[in-house]
Short mmCIF file of C-alpha atoms in Angstrom, two decimals:
data_model
loop_
_atom_site.label_atom_id
_atom_site.label_comp_id
_atom_site.label_asym_id
_atom_site.label_seq_id
_atom_site.Cartn_x
_atom_site.Cartn_y
_atom_site.Cartn_z
CA MET A 1 0.01 -0.11 0.02
CA ALA A 2 3.04 2.39 0.60
CA ALA A 3 2.96 3.71 -3.12
CA SER A 4 -0.61 4.79 -2.88
CA SER A 5 -1.00 6.25 0.61
CA SER A 6 -1.10 9.78 1.26
CA SER A 7 1.74 11.45 3.08
CA ALA A 8 1.12 13.45 6.44
CA PRO A 9 2.52 17.18 6.70
CA GLY A 10 5.76 17.67 8.34
CA ARG A 11 6.79 15.73 11.31
CA LEU A 12 3.41 13.77 11.40
CA GLU A 13 4.78 11.84 8.43
CA THR A 14 7.06 10.08 10.93
CA VAL A 15 4.29 8.83 12.95
CA ARG A 16 2.31 7.58 9.85
CA ARG A 17 5.39 5.82 8.65
CA PHE A 18 5.84 4.30 12.22
CA VAL A 19 2.46 2.90 12.29
CA ASN A 20 3.02 1.64 8.85
CA THR A 21 6.10 -0.40 10.04
CA ARG A 22 3.53 -3.45 10.41
CA ASP A 23 2.08 -4.28 7.20
CA VAL A 24 -1.08 -6.14 8.14
CA GLU A 25 -1.84 -7.47 4.61
CA ALA A 26 1.72 -8.72 3.89
CA GLY A 27 2.26 -9.97 7.32
CA THR A 28 5.63 -8.27 7.80
CA ASP A 29 6.95 -6.16 10.72
CA ALA A 30 9.89 -3.89 10.08
CA ILE A 31 10.48 -3.25 13.82
CA ALA A 32 10.08 -6.75 15.24
CA THR A 33 13.72 -7.24 16.16
CA PRO A 34 16.11 -4.89 18.19
CA ALA A 35 18.13 -4.25 15.04
CA GLY A 36 15.03 -3.48 12.88
CA LEU A 37 13.69 -1.03 15.67
CA ALA A 38 17.04 0.70 16.11
CA GLY A 39 17.54 0.80 12.26
CA TRP A 40 14.04 2.26 11.73
CA LEU A 41 14.41 4.94 14.48
CA ARG A 42 17.78 5.93 13.00
CA ASP A 43 16.35 6.06 9.42
CA ALA A 44 13.52 8.39 10.94
CA GLY A 45 16.31 10.73 12.38
CA ILE A 46 15.29 10.32 15.86
CA LEU A 47 17.86 7.79 17.30
CA ASP A 48 21.63 8.18 17.34
CA ALA A 49 24.02 5.89 15.50
CA GLN A 50 25.56 4.17 18.63
CA THR A 51 22.21 3.04 20.48
CA GLU A 52 20.90 -0.34 20.20
CA ALA A 53 17.40 -1.52 21.08
CA THR A 54 16.56 -4.46 23.52
CA PRO A 55 13.81 -6.93 23.08
CA ALA A 56 11.80 -5.08 25.90
CA GLN A 57 12.03 -1.93 23.77
CA VAL A 58 10.79 -3.81 20.78
CA ARG A 59 7.67 -4.84 22.79
CA GLN A 60 7.06 -1.27 23.95
CA ALA A 61 7.41 0.01 20.53
CA GLY A 62 4.96 -2.54 19.17
CA THR A 63 2.53 -1.47 21.89
CA LEU A 64 2.95 2.21 21.07
CA ARG A 65 2.59 1.49 17.30
CA GLU A 66 -0.80 -0.53 17.88
CA ALA A 67 -2.00 2.04 20.42
CA LEU A 68 -1.32 4.60 17.62
CA ARG A 69 -3.26 2.57 15.05
CA ASP A 70 -6.18 2.34 17.61
CA CYS A 71 -6.03 6.13 17.64
CA LEU A 72 -6.08 6.50 13.99
CA ALA A 73 -9.20 4.32 13.76
CA ALA A 74 -10.88 6.41 16.37
CA ASN A 75 -10.22 9.49 14.19
CA HIS A 76 -12.67 8.25 11.65
CA SER A 77 -15.60 8.85 13.97
CA GLY A 78 -14.00 11.43 16.21
CA ALA A 79 -14.50 9.13 18.87
CA ALA A 80 -12.69 9.47 22.16
CA MET A 81 -9.23 7.42 22.16
CA PRO A 82 -9.63 4.19 23.90
CA PRO A 83 -8.56 3.96 27.54
CA GLY A 84 -5.82 1.30 26.84
CA THR A 85 -4.50 3.48 24.07
CA VAL A 86 -4.27 6.68 26.24
CA ALA A 87 -2.40 4.54 28.85
CA ALA A 88 0.12 3.24 26.15
CA LEU A 89 0.74 6.87 24.98
CA ASN A 90 1.07 8.19 28.55
CA GLN A 91 3.60 5.19 29.45
CA ALA A 92 5.77 6.01 26.37
CA ALA A 93 5.89 9.86 27.45
CA GLU A 94 6.85 8.80 31.07
CA ARG A 95 9.53 6.57 30.01
CA ALA A 96 10.77 9.30 27.62
CA ARG A 97 10.52 11.89 30.71
CA VAL A 98 8.64 14.27 28.19
CA THR A 99 8.75 17.81 29.75
CA LEU A 100 6.88 20.98 28.61
CA SER A 101 8.87 24.12 27.88
CA ILE A 102 7.20 27.49 27.73
CA THR A 103 8.50 29.73 24.80
CA ALA A 104 8.77 33.66 24.67
CA ASP A 105 6.03 33.65 21.89
CA ARG A 106 3.49 32.30 24.52
CA GLY A 107 3.65 28.68 22.89
CA TRP A 108 4.88 25.62 24.28
CA VAL A 109 7.27 22.66 23.32
CA ALA A 110 7.19 19.25 24.44
CA ARG A 111 10.52 17.17 24.47
CA PRO A 112 11.65 13.92 25.74
CA ARG A 113 14.56 14.27 28.28
CA ALA A 114 15.52 10.53 28.00
CA ALA A 115 18.11 9.36 25.53
CA GLY A 116 17.87 6.23 23.27
CA VAL A 117 15.04 4.34 22.30
CA ASP A 118 12.79 5.67 25.07
CA GLY A 119 13.62 9.30 23.85
CA ALA A 120 12.80 8.36 20.27
CA LEU A 121 9.51 6.76 21.13
CA GLY A 122 8.77 9.84 23.23
CA THR A 123 9.54 12.06 20.20
CA LEU A 124 6.76 10.14 18.43
CA VAL A 125 4.38 10.95 21.33
CA THR A 126 5.25 14.65 21.13
CA ILE A 127 4.69 14.61 17.33
CA VAL A 128 1.25 13.39 18.20
CA ALA A 129 0.78 16.05 20.85
CA ASP A 130 1.89 18.84 18.35
CA ALA A 131 -0.53 17.43 15.63
CA MET A 132 -3.44 17.48 17.98
CA THR A 133 -2.58 21.10 18.85
CA ALA A 134 -2.21 21.87 15.27
CA ARG A 135 -5.49 20.26 14.39
CA THR A 136 -4.05 17.95 11.86
CA TRP A 137 -4.04 14.78 14.01
CA SER A 138 -7.75 14.09 13.26
CA ARG A 139 -6.83 13.70 9.50
CA LEU A 140 -4.47 10.72 10.23
CA LYS A 141 -6.41 7.66 9.84
CA VAL A 142 -6.03 3.92 9.14
CA CYS A 143 -7.73 2.13 6.21
CA VAL A 144 -11.17 0.67 7.43
CA ASN A 145 -10.25 -2.51 5.41
CA ASP A 146 -9.51 -5.02 8.31
CA ASP A 147 -7.21 -6.88 6.00
CA CYS A 148 -5.16 -3.66 5.39
CA ARG A 149 -5.23 -1.07 8.27
CA TRP A 150 -2.58 1.09 6.51
CA ALA A 151 -2.12 4.50 7.88
CA PHE A 152 -2.89 7.45 5.72
CA TYR A 153 -3.58 11.21 5.89
CA ASP A 154 -7.01 12.00 4.78
CA GLN A 155 -6.59 14.77 2.03
CA SER A 156 -10.41 14.77 1.40
CA ARG A 157 -12.12 18.25 1.82
CA ALA A 158 -14.89 16.58 4.11
CA ARG A 159 -12.44 14.76 6.09
CA THR A 160 -14.37 11.55 5.32
CA GLY A 161 -11.53 9.32 3.73
CA LYS A 162 -11.99 5.64 4.68
CA TRP A 163 -9.48 3.91 2.51
CA CYS A 164 -5.61 4.13 2.16
CA SER A 165 -6.27 4.14 -1.53
CA MET A 166 -9.59 4.30 -3.48
CA ARG A 167 -7.74 2.35 -6.47
CA VAL A 168 -7.01 -0.53 -4.01
CA CYS A 169 -9.18 -0.90 -0.89
CA GLY A 170 -11.83 1.61 -1.89
CA ASN A 171 -12.33 -0.46 -5.02
CA ARG A 172 -12.41 -3.69 -3.18
CA ALA A 173 -15.27 -2.25 -0.93
CA LYS A 174 -17.25 -1.12 -3.96
CA GLN A 175 -16.88 -4.42 -5.82
CA GLN A 176 -17.96 -6.31 -2.35
CA SER A 177 -20.91 -4.03 -2.13
CA TRP A 178 -22.01 -4.63 -5.81
CA ARG A 179 -21.74 -8.25 -5.60
CA THR A 180 -23.78 -8.17 -2.31
CA ARG A 181 -26.63 -6.29 -4.17
CA GLN A 182 -26.37 -8.55 -7.12
CA ASP A 183 -26.71 -11.71 -4.72
CA PRO A 184 -27.89 -10.70 -1.37
CA GLY A 185 -27.17 -14.45 -0.22
CA THR A 186 -23.45 -14.07 -0.93
CA PRO A 187 -21.20 -12.54 2.09
#
C-alpha cells in the first residue's frame, strides 16, 4: 500500500510511517527485532547511530504502534481514544520523561529528556501532541479495510476518507458492495 498512501504534513509523516512498520496485509513487521527497531528509528532521524534496542523496547514500540493505530481508527468517527491507547501513549511519554517548556512567544514545546530508544519513542508521542494542537491529528487515519489497516493522511475536503487508496481498498469495498447487491445471499 505504501506507494498509494497519502503522506502526512511535516513531522506527522514520521508517525504515519511508524504505524506502517507493520504491514497487516503482507504480514511483515519492520520493527520486530532490536536491530529492525533501532535501524528504523535511525532512518527516521530520531535515534543516534550508537544506540541499540532491547527486546523489551521492541515490545514497547509494538505496543505504542498498535495504540497509535487504534487512535487512527478512532479518528474516523471523532470518538474518544480508547483507555488502553491513552495509557500506552502516557507510558511512552513517562519512559521518555517528556517535559513542557514555555516559549517566549506564548507557546510551548514538549521534548523527551530520556536518551536512546525511550527518547525516540517519546519523540513520536510529542509529534502526536503537536499534531493534536495543530489540528492535523484527526486527518491521520487507518484504512477501514480490516485486511489492510494502512495509515494514511486524509486529504479529502470533508475529512471523510476511509481507505488508504480508492484504487485498491476503496475499489475492493465497492466491488464487494456490488456483489452483495447482485446476490444478497453472498457474504
